[in-house]
Short mmCIF file of C-alpha atoms in Angstrom, two decimals:
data_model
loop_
_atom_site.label_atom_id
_atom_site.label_comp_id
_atom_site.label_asym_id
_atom_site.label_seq_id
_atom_site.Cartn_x
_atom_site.Cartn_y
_atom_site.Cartn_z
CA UNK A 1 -57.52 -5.66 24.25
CA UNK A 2 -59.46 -8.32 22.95
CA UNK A 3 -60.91 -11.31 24.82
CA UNK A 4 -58.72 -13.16 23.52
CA UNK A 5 -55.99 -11.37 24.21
CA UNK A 6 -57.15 -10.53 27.38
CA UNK A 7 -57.42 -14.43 27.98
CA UNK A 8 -53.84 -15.23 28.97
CA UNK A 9 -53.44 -12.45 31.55
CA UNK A 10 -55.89 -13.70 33.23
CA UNK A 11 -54.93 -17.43 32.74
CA UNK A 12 -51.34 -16.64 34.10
CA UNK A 13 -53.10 -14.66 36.95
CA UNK A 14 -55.08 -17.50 37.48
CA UNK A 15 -52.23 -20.29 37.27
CA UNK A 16 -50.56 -18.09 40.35
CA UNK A 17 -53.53 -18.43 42.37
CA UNK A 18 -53.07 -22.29 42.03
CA UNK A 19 -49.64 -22.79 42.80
CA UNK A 20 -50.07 -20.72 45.76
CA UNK A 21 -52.37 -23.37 47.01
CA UNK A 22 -49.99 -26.07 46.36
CA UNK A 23 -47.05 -24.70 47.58
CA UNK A 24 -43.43 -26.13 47.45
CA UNK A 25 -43.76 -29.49 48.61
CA UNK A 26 -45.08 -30.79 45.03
CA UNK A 27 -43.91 -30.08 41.31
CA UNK A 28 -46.14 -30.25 38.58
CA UNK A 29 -45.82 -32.02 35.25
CA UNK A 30 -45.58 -30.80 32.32
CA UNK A 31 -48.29 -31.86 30.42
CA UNK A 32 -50.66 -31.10 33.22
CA UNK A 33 -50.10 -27.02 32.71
CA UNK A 34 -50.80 -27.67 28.95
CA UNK A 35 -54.15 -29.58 30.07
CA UNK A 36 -55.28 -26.64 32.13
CA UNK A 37 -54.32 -24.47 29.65
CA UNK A 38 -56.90 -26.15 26.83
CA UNK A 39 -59.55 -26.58 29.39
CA UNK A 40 -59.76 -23.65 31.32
CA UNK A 41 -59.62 -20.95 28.07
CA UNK A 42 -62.02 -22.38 26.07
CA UNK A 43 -64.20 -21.92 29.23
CA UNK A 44 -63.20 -18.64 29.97
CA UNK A 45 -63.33 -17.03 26.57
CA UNK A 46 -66.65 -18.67 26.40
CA UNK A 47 -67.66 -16.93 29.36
CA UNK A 48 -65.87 -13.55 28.17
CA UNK A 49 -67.38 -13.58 24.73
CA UNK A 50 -70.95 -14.68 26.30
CA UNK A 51 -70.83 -12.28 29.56
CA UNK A 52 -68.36 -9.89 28.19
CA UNK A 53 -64.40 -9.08 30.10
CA UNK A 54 -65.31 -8.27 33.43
CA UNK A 55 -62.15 -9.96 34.83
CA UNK A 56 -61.29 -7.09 37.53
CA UNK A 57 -64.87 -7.47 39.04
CA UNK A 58 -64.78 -11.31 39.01
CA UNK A 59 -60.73 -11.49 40.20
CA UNK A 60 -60.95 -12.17 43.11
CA UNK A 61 -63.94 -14.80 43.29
CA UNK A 62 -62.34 -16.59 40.39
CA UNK A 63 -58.46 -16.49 42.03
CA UNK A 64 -59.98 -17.76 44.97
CA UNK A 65 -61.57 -20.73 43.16
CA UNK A 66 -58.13 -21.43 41.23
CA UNK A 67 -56.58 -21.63 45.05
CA UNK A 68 -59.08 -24.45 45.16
CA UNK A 69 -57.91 -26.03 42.21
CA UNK A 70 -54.75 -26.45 43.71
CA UNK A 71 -55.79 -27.62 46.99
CA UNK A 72 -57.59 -30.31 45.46
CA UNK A 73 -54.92 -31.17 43.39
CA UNK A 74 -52.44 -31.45 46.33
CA UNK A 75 -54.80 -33.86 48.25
CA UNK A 76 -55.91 -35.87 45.13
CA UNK A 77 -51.91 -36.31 44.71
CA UNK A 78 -51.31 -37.62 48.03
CA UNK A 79 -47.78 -39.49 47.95
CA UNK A 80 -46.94 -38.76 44.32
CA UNK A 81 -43.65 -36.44 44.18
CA UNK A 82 -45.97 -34.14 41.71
CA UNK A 83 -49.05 -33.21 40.15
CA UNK A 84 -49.90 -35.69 37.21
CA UNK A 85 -52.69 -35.44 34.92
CA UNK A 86 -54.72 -38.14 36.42
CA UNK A 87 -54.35 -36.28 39.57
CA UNK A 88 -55.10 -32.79 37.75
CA UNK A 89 -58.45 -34.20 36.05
CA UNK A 90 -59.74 -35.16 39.58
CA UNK A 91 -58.96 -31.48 40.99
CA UNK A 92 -60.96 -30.42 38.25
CA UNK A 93 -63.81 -32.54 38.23
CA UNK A 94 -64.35 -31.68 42.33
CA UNK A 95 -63.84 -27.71 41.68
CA UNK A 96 -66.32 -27.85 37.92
CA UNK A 97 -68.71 -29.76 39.89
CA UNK A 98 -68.26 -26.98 43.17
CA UNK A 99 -69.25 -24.36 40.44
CA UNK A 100 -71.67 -25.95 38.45
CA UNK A 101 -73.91 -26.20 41.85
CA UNK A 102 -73.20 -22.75 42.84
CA UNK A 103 -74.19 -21.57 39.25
CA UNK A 104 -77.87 -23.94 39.82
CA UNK A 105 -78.50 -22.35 43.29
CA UNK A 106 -78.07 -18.45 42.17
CA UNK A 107 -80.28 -19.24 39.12
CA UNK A 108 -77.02 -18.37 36.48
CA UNK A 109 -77.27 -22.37 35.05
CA UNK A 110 -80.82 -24.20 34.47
CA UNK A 111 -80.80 -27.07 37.28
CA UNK A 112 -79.84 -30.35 35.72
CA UNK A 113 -82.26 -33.01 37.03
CA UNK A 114 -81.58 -36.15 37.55
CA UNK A 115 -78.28 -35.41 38.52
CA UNK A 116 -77.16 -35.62 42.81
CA UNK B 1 -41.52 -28.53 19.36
CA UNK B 2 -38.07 -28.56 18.90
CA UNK B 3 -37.04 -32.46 19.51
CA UNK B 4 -33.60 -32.42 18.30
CA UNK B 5 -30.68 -33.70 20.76
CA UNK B 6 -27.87 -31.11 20.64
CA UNK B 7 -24.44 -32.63 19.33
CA UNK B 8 -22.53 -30.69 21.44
CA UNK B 9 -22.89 -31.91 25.30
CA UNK B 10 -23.85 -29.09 27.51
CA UNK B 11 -24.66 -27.79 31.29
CA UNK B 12 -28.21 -28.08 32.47
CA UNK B 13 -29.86 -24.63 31.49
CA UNK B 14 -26.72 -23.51 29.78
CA UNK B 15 -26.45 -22.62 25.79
CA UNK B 16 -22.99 -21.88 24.32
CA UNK B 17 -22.34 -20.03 21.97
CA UNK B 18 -21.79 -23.37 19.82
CA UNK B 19 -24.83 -24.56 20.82
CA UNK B 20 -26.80 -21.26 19.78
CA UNK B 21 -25.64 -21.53 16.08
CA UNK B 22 -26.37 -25.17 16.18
CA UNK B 23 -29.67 -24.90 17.17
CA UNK B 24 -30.17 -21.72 15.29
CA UNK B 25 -29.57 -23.61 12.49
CA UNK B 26 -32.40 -26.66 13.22
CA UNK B 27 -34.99 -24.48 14.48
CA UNK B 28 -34.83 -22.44 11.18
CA UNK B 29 -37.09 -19.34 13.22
CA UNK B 30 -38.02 -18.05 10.46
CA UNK B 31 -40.68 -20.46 9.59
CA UNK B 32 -43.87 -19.24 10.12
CA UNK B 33 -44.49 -22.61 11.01
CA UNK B 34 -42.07 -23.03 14.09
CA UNK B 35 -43.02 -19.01 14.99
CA UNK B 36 -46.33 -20.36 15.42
CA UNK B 37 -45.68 -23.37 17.65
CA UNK B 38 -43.11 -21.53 19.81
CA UNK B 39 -45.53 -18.33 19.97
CA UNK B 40 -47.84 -21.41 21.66
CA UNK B 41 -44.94 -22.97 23.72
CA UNK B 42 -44.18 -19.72 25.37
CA UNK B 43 -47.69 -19.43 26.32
CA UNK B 44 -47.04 -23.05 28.40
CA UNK B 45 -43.61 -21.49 29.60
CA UNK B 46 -45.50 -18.76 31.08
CA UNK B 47 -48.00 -20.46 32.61
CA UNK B 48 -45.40 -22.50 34.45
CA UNK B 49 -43.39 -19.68 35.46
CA UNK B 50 -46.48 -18.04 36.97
CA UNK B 51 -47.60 -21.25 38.84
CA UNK B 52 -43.71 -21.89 40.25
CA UNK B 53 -44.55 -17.92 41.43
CA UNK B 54 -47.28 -18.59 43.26
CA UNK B 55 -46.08 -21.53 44.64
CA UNK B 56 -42.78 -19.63 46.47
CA UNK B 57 -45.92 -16.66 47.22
CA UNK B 58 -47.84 -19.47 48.89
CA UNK B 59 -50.65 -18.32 51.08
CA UNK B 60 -48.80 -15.45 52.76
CA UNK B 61 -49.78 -12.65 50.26
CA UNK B 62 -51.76 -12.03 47.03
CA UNK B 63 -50.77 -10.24 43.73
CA UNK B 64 -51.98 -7.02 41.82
CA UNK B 65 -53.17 -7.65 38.48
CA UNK B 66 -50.82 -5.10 36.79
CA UNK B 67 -48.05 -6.50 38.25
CA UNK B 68 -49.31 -10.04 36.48
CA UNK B 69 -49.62 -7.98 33.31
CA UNK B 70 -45.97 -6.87 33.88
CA UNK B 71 -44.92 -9.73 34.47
CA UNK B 72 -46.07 -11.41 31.29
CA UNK B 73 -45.40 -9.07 29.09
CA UNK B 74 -41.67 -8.40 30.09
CA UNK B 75 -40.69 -12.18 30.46
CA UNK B 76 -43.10 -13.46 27.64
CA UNK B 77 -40.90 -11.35 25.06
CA UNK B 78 -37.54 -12.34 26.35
CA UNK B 79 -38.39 -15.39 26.54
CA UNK B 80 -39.81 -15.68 22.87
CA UNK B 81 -36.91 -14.22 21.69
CA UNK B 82 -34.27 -16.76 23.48
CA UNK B 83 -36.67 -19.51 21.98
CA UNK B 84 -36.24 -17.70 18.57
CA UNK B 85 -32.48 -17.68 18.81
CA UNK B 86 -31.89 -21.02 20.58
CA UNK B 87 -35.07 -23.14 19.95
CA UNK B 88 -37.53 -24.48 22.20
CA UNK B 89 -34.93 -25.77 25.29
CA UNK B 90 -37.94 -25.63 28.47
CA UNK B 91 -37.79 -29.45 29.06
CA UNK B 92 -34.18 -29.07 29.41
CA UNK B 93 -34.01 -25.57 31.01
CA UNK B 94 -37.47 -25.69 33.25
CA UNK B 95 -35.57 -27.22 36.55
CA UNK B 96 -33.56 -24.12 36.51
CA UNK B 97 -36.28 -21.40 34.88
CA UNK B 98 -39.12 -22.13 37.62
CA UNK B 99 -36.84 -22.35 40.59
CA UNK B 100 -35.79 -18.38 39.32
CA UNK B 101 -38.86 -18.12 38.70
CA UNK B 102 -39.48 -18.96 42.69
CA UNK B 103 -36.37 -16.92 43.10
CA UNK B 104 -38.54 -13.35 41.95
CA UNK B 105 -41.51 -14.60 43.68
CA UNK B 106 -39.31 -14.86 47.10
CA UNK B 107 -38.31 -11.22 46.38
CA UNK B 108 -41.29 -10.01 45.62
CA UNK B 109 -42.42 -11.36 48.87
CA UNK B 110 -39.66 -9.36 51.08
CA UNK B 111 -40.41 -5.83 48.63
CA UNK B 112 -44.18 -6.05 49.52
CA UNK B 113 -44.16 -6.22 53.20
CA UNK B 114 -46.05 -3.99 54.94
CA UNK B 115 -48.27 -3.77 51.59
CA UNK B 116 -51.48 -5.39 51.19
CA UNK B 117 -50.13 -7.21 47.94
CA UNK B 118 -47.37 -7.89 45.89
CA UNK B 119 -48.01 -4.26 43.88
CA UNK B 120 -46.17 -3.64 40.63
CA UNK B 121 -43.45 -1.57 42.37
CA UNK B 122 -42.56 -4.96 44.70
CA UNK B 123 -42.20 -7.03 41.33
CA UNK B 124 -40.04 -4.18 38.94
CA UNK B 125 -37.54 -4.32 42.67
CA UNK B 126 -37.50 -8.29 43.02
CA UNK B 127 -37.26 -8.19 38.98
CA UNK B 128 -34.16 -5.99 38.86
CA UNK B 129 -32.62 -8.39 41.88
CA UNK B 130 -33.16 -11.76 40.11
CA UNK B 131 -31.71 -10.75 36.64
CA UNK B 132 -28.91 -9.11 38.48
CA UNK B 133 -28.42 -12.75 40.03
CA UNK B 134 -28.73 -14.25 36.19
CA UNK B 135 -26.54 -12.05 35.10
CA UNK B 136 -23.61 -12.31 37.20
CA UNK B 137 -24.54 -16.10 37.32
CA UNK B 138 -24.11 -16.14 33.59
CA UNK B 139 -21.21 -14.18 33.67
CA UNK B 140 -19.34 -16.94 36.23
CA UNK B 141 -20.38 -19.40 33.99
CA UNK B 142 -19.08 -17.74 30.46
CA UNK B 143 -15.70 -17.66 32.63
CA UNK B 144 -15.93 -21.14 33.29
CA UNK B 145 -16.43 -22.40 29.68
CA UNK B 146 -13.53 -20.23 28.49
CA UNK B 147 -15.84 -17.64 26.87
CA UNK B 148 -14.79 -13.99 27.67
CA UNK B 149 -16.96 -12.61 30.73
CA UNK B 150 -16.75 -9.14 29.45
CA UNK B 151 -18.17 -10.01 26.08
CA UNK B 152 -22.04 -9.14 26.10
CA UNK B 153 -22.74 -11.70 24.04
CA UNK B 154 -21.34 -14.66 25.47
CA UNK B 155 -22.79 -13.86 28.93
CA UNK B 156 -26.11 -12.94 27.17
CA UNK B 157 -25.82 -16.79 25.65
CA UNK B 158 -25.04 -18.41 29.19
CA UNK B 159 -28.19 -16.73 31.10
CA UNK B 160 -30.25 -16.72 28.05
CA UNK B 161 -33.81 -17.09 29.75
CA UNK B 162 -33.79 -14.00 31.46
CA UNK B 163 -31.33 -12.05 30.02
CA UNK B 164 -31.81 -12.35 26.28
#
């Protein structure tokens, strides 16, 4: 299977592990799944074609982080019936930026300075 | 996308027969075009569906991957072929598609216990449950609209999303 093949199994694997976090008590919109969609491919076939497929070793880190997605995105939602976009960026921004320092401290991303 | 308002008033989540050739005729499948964009709209449709699973999973078990890949690849072609036949219908149909969608992932829940995970063997068992449920749903509603119950195709119209 190619990567980008491959890509969409582990997308819809990864959308699970979201809506698990959120639960029933919130919907999501429409155009929020499409957003994710965009975003998170073009990061993960970036990482598969960089790093190579090694989905089944990463799994479970990476499902775990996608629970985080959607705990963020339930709190960032607070009162509103459902996830919106505004709401989904947010989620986003806290888990990227949750990564992006875990990436600095095990030496995997050059440290960006200037940045707190 | 498929925008077009059907001319024929219908039931949330319902096509009839009517409807089918209707549509049939706007979507115009054939297009390589329109295969395109609804090979990309299933892709969203999936997406969902998995996400409305995890939701009715919630925190009380996880999921093998194979049963993911099953799960793709067996709705992601009926799916693409009810979209091929009827046209793109999610925004109208997604109410009903995610909460049986929540339906399998309830099932799934009661096959795996006493498992660590929802395996592959939980999801073919909740599968079978939940498109026996479409299917007799769709054949109460053919009844209902006046179309023969016993006629394959008319109940295959009704429940399209799964059962197509």
């Amino acid at each position: 299977m190619t990567p980008a093949q491959e890509v969409d199994y582990i997308l819809n694997d990864c959308f699970f592990a979201v809506g698990q976090a959120v639960g029933t008590e919130k919907s999501i919109d429409f155009n929020v799944i499409q957003w994710w969609r965009a975003r998170y491919r073009a990061f993960f076939l970036h990482a598969m074609t960089v790093n190579g497929n090694s989905w089944l070793k990463d799994r479970k880190r990476v499902t775990a982080v996608g629970r985080f997605l959607g705990q963020r995105a339930l709190f960032h939602a607070a009162e509103r019936p459902s996830i919106d976009l505004q709401t989904a960026a947010l989620a986003s921004h806290d888990v990227e930026t949750g990564c992006r320092m875990s990436a600095e401290r095990d030496g995997v991303a050059p440290q960006r300075l200037g940045e707190q | 996308m498929n925008t077009q308002e059907p001319r024929i008033s219908i039931h949330t989540g319902i096509a009839t027969r009517s409807d089918a050739t209707v549509t049939s005729a706007l979507v115009d499948s054939t297009s390589p075009v329109n295969a395109l964009e609804l090979e990309r709209q299933v892709d969203y449709i999936m997406d969902e569906c998995l996400f409305a699973l995890g939701q009715a999973v919630g925190m009380r078990t996880t999921i093998d991957y194979d049963a993911v890949v099953w799960i793709r690849d067996n709705y992601r072609a009926k799916f693409l072929s009810a979209m091929k036949a009827f046209g793109d219908r999610w925004q109208r149909d997604r109410s009903n598609v995610t909460s049986v969608a929540m339906m399998l992932g309830e099932r799934a829940v009661r096959y795996s216990e006493g498992k660590p995970s929802i395996d592959l063997d939980s999801v073919l068992k909740a599968a079978a449950d939940v498109e026996r449920h479409c299917e007799l749903h769709a054949r109460r509603t053919a009844r209902k609209m006046g179309l023969n119950p016993s006629d394959a195709a008319a109940t295959r119209i009704a429940g399209y999303w799964c059962n197509f």
